[in-house]
Coordinates of C-alpha atoms in Angstrom, one line a residue:
M849 CA 0.0 0.0 -0.1
H850 CA 2.8 2.5 0.8
S851 CA 4.1 2.0 -2.9
F852 CA 0.7 3.5 -4.1
I853 CA 0.9 6.3 -1.3
F854 CA 4.5 7.2 -2.5
A855 CA 3.3 7.0 -6.2
T856 CA 0.5 9.5 -5.4
I857 CA 2.8 11.8 -3.4
G858 CA 5.2 11.7 -6.2
G859 CA 2.7 12.5 -9.0
I860 CA 1.4 15.4 -6.9
L861 CA 5.0 16.8 -6.7
L862 CA 5.5 16.5 -10.4
S863 CA 2.2 18.2 -11.0
L864 CA 3.3 21.1 -8.6
A865 CA 6.6 21.2 -10.5
T866 CA 5.1 21.7 -13.9
S867 CA 2.4 24.1 -12.7
F868 CA 5.0 26.1 -10.8
N869 CA 6.8 26.7 -14.1
L870 CA 3.8 27.5 -16.0
L871 CA 2.2 29.9 -13.6
F872 CA 5.2 32.1 -13.1
K873 CA 6.8 31.8 -16.5
G874 CA 4.3 30.4 -18.7
R875 CA 6.6 27.6 -19.7
I876 CA 5.9 23.8 -20.5
T877 CA 8.4 21.6 -18.5
G878 CA 9.2 19.0 -21.1
F879 CA 12.6 17.3 -20.6
S880 CA 13.3 16.4 -24.0
G881 CA 12.7 19.8 -25.1
I882 CA 15.0 21.1 -22.4
I883 CA 17.9 18.7 -23.2
N884 CA 17.4 19.3 -27.0
S885 CA 17.7 23.2 -26.6
I886 CA 20.7 22.7 -24.6
T887 CA 22.5 20.4 -26.9
Y888 CA 21.6 22.8 -29.8
F889 CA 23.3 25.8 -27.7
E890 CA 20.1 27.8 -27.7
I891 CA 21.6 30.5 -25.6
E892 CA 18.4 32.4 -24.8
S893 CA 16.9 29.4 -22.9
F894 CA 19.9 28.6 -20.9
V895 CA 19.0 31.3 -18.3
W896 CA 16.4 28.9 -16.6
K897 CA 17.3 25.4 -18.2
V898 CA 20.7 25.3 -16.8
P899 CA 19.7 26.0 -13.2
F900 CA 16.8 23.5 -13.8
L901 CA 19.2 20.5 -14.7
C902 CA 21.7 21.6 -12.0
I903 CA 19.2 21.8 -9.1
F904 CA 17.5 18.5 -10.6
I905 CA 20.8 16.6 -10.4
L906 CA 21.8 18.1 -7.1
T907 CA 18.6 17.3 -5.3
S908 CA 18.3 13.8 -6.8
V909 CA 21.7 13.0 -5.4
V910 CA 21.1 14.5 -1.9
F911 CA 17.8 12.9 -1.6
R912 CA 19.1 9.5 -2.7
K913 CA 22.0 9.8 -0.2
I914 CA 19.5 10.7 2.7
S915 CA 17.2 7.7 1.7
W916 CA 20.0 5.4 1.8
D917 CA 21.5 6.7 5.1
N918 CA 18.2 6.2 6.5
G919 CA 17.6 2.7 5.4
N920 CA 15.0 3.5 2.8
F921 CA 15.8 1.0 0.0
D922 CA 12.3 1.1 -1.5
L923 CA 12.8 4.3 -3.9
Y924 CA 16.3 3.6 -5.0
L925 CA 18.0 0.2 -5.9
D926 CA 21.5 -0.4 -5.2
P927 CA 23.6 0.6 -8.2
S928 CA 25.0 -2.6 -8.7
I929 CA 21.6 -4.2 -9.0
A930 CA 20.2 -1.4 -11.2
V931 CA 22.6 -2.0 -13.9
A932 CA 22.7 -5.7 -13.5
N933 CA 22.4 -7.8 -16.7
I934 CA 21.8 -4.7 -18.9
S935 CA 23.4 -5.1 -22.3
I936 CA 25.3 -2.3 -23.7
V937 CA 23.9 -2.8 -27.1
G938 CA 20.3 -2.7 -25.8
F939 CA 21.1 0.3 -23.6
C940 CA 22.7 2.3 -26.4
L941 CA 19.9 1.4 -28.8
A942 CA 17.2 2.2 -26.1
G943 CA 18.8 5.7 -25.6
F944 CA 19.0 6.4 -29.3
L945 CA 15.4 5.4 -29.9
V946 CA 14.0 7.5 -27.0
G947 CA 16.1 10.4 -28.2
L948 CA 15.0 10.0 -31.8
G949 CA 11.3 9.3 -30.7
T950 CA 11.0 12.3 -28.6
K951 CA 12.4 14.6 -31.0
L952 CA 10.1 13.4 -33.9
S953 CA 7.1 13.5 -31.6
N954 CA 8.1 16.9 -30.2
G955 CA 7.7 15.9 -26.7
C956 CA 8.2 13.0 -24.0
T957 CA 6.2 11.8 -21.1
S958 CA 6.6 14.9 -19.1
G959 CA 5.8 17.4 -22.1
H960 CA 3.1 15.2 -23.7
G961 CA 2.0 13.2 -20.6
L962 CA 2.0 15.7 -17.5
C963 CA 1.7 19.0 -19.5
G964 CA 0.0 18.0 -22.5
L965 CA -2.8 15.8 -21.1
G966 CA -3.1 18.6 -18.4
R967 CA -3.9 21.0 -21.0
L968 CA -6.2 18.4 -22.8
A969 CA -4.1 18.7 -26.0
Y970 CA -5.3 16.0 -28.7
R971 CA -1.9 15.6 -30.0
S972 CA -0.7 14.7 -26.5
F973 CA -3.4 12.2 -25.9
I974 CA -2.4 10.5 -29.3
S975 CA 1.4 10.6 -28.4
V976 CA 0.8 9.1 -24.9
I977 CA -1.3 6.3 -26.3
I978 CA 1.2 5.4 -28.7
F979 CA 4.0 5.6 -26.1
F980 CA 2.2 3.5 -23.7
L981 CA 1.1 0.9 -26.2
V982 CA 4.5 0.5 -27.8
A983 CA 6.2 0.5 -24.4
V984 CA 3.8 -2.4 -23.1
G985 CA 4.4 -4.3 -26.4
T986 CA 8.1 -3.9 -26.2
S987 CA 8.3 -4.7 -22.4
N988 CA 6.2 -7.9 -22.8
I989 CA 8.2 -9.2 -25.8
R990 CA 11.4 -8.7 -24.0
Y991 CA 10.1 -10.3 -20.8
H992 CA 8.9 -13.3 -22.5
F993 CA 11.7 -13.7 -25.1
N994 CA 14.6 -12.4 -23.0
L995 CA 15.4 -9.6 -25.8
L996 CA 18.7 -7.8 -25.2
E997 CA 19.0 -9.1 -21.8
N998 CA 22.3 -10.5 -20.5
S999 CA 22.0 -14.0 -19.0
D1000 CA 23.7 -17.4 -19.1
D1001 CA 21.6 -18.8 -21.8
N1002 CA 21.4 -15.8 -24.5
G1003 CA 25.0 -15.2 -25.4
Y1004 CA 25.4 -11.6 -24.6
V1005 CA 28.7 -10.7 -23.0
F1006 CA 28.7 -7.0 -23.1
I1007 CA 27.5 -6.2 -19.7
I1008 CA 27.6 -2.6 -18.3
P1009 CA 30.2 -2.5 -15.4
Y1010 CA 29.6 -1.0 -12.0
Y1011 CA 32.2 0.4 -9.8
R1012 CA 31.4 1.2 -6.3
N1013 CA 32.9 4.5 -5.6
P1014 CA 32.1 6.1 -2.2
D1015 CA 33.2 9.5 -3.4
S1016 CA 30.8 9.6 -6.3
Y1017 CA 28.3 11.5 -4.2
I1018 CA 30.7 14.1 -3.2
I1019 CA 32.0 14.5 -6.8
T1020 CA 28.6 14.8 -8.2
L1021 CA 27.6 17.4 -5.6
I1022 CA 30.7 19.4 -6.1
L1023 CA 30.3 19.5 -9.9
S1024 CA 26.6 20.5 -9.6
I1025 CA 27.1 23.3 -7.1
L1026 CA 30.1 24.6 -9.0
V1027 CA 28.3 24.8 -12.3
F1028 CA 25.2 26.3 -10.8
V1029 CA 27.1 29.0 -8.6
L1030 CA 29.2 30.0 -11.6
Y1031 CA 26.3 30.1 -13.8
C1032 CA 24.4 32.2 -11.4
A1033 CA 27.3 34.6 -10.9
Y1034 CA 27.5 35.1 -14.6
I1035 CA 23.9 35.7 -15.2
V1036 CA 23.7 38.2 -12.4
F1037 CA 26.9 40.1 -13.3
K1038 CA 25.7 40.1 -17.0
S1039 CA 22.2 41.3 -16.6
R1040 CA 22.1 42.9 -13.2
F1041 CA 19.3 40.9 -11.8
E1042 CA 17.1 41.0 -14.8
F1043 CA 17.1 37.1 -15.1
L1044 CA 17.3 36.3 -11.4
S1045 CA 13.6 35.2 -11.1
D1046 CA 14.4 32.7 -14.2
I1047 CA 17.0 31.2 -12.1
L1048 CA 14.9 30.8 -9.1
I1049 CA 11.8 29.4 -10.9
G1050 CA 14.1 27.2 -13.0
G1051 CA 16.0 25.9 -9.8
G1052 CA 12.5 25.4 -8.0
T1053 CA 11.0 23.5 -10.9
G1054 CA 14.0 21.2 -11.0
F1055 CA 13.9 20.8 -7.1
L1056 CA 10.2 19.6 -7.2
M1057 CA 10.7 17.5 -10.4
A1058 CA 13.5 15.5 -8.7
I1059 CA 11.6 14.9 -5.5
G1060 CA 8.6 14.0 -7.4
L1061 CA 10.4 11.4 -9.6
S1062 CA 12.0 10.0 -6.5
F1063 CA 8.7 9.6 -4.5
S1064 CA 7.1 8.2 -7.6
G1065 CA 9.5 5.3 -8.1
M1066 CA 10.2 6.0 -11.6
V1067 CA 14.0 6.0 -11.0
N1068 CA 13.5 2.4 -10.2
R1069 CA 13.8 0.6 -13.6
F1070 CA 12.4 -2.5 -12.2
K1071 CA 9.2 -0.6 -11.1
V1072 CA 8.9 0.8 -14.5
T1073 CA 9.2 -2.6 -16.3
N1074 CA 7.0 -4.2 -13.7
F1075 CA 4.2 -1.9 -14.6
L1076 CA 4.6 -2.3 -18.5
T1077 CA 4.8 -6.0 -18.3
F1078 CA 1.9 -8.3 -17.5
S1079 CA 3.3 -10.9 -15.2
Y1080 CA 2.6 -12.4 -11.7
N1081 CA 4.3 -9.4 -10.0
W1082 CA 2.4 -6.8 -12.2
D1083 CA 2.9 -3.3 -10.4
A1084 CA 0.2 -0.9 -10.9
S1085 CA 1.5 2.0 -8.8
L1086 CA 2.8 4.1 -11.5
A1087 CA -0.7 4.5 -12.7
F1088 CA -1.1 6.6 -9.6
V1089 CA 1.7 8.7 -10.6
L1090 CA 0.5 9.8 -14.1
G1091 CA -3.3 9.8 -12.7
S1092 CA -2.6 12.1 -9.7
A1093 CA -0.3 14.3 -11.9
V1094 CA -2.6 14.7 -14.7
L1095 CA -5.8 15.3 -12.8
L1096 CA -4.3 17.9 -10.7
N1097 CA -2.8 19.5 -13.8
I1098 CA -6.1 19.8 -15.5
I1099 CA -7.2 21.8 -12.4
L1100 CA -4.3 23.9 -12.1
F1101 CA -3.6 24.7 -15.6
K1102 CA -7.0 25.9 -16.2

């Protein structure tokens, strides 16, 4: 039962994150669009997207560290388990297809799912239905036929390695804080506080988004695959994430 409660809390936080950005800046919080504009060096949008990503990463690292120190292993997997039996070929192929698909569809599960459905956009309804159906089909094929999964009987030998580094938290924290501080200093110096609100709203959105994804369980790949795959251990909790987020967004967006 607690997984459904966490999922609902996560969905509410994701709704608040997207509504927060829309309310103060009129922006749609779509991850694929944010990453795309940064990789294309669209400088005019850096002012809020860089703080968004820095705070998102920083919050995720801190929240995961706090959860593990307090013995909460429900939200986060041990990294050695999280990357176990993942084929490098399948991993790279999945990343390429996700990037290509979100570019062609002009959105992902945050832009189309959280925001698009919240705005009752027909294009987003079509996109989300296709996302879901293809994901369910692919996940079930993979589950029943062991597709691109490393095991003793399928011949794949390219396994993603995991190296336990106790300093990884500290390194990530330092890099995230350093990038964020230097960027804020540059923006403030250049614009004389003209874009300070963009930094604050972008950072606040990233903070809420990171906490929401953590609580929802979407950082746990097994929870996601167990939701998409029809099996004896089917996990329906992620339905509460999308349901609570979209229902609240419909109200808040309007």
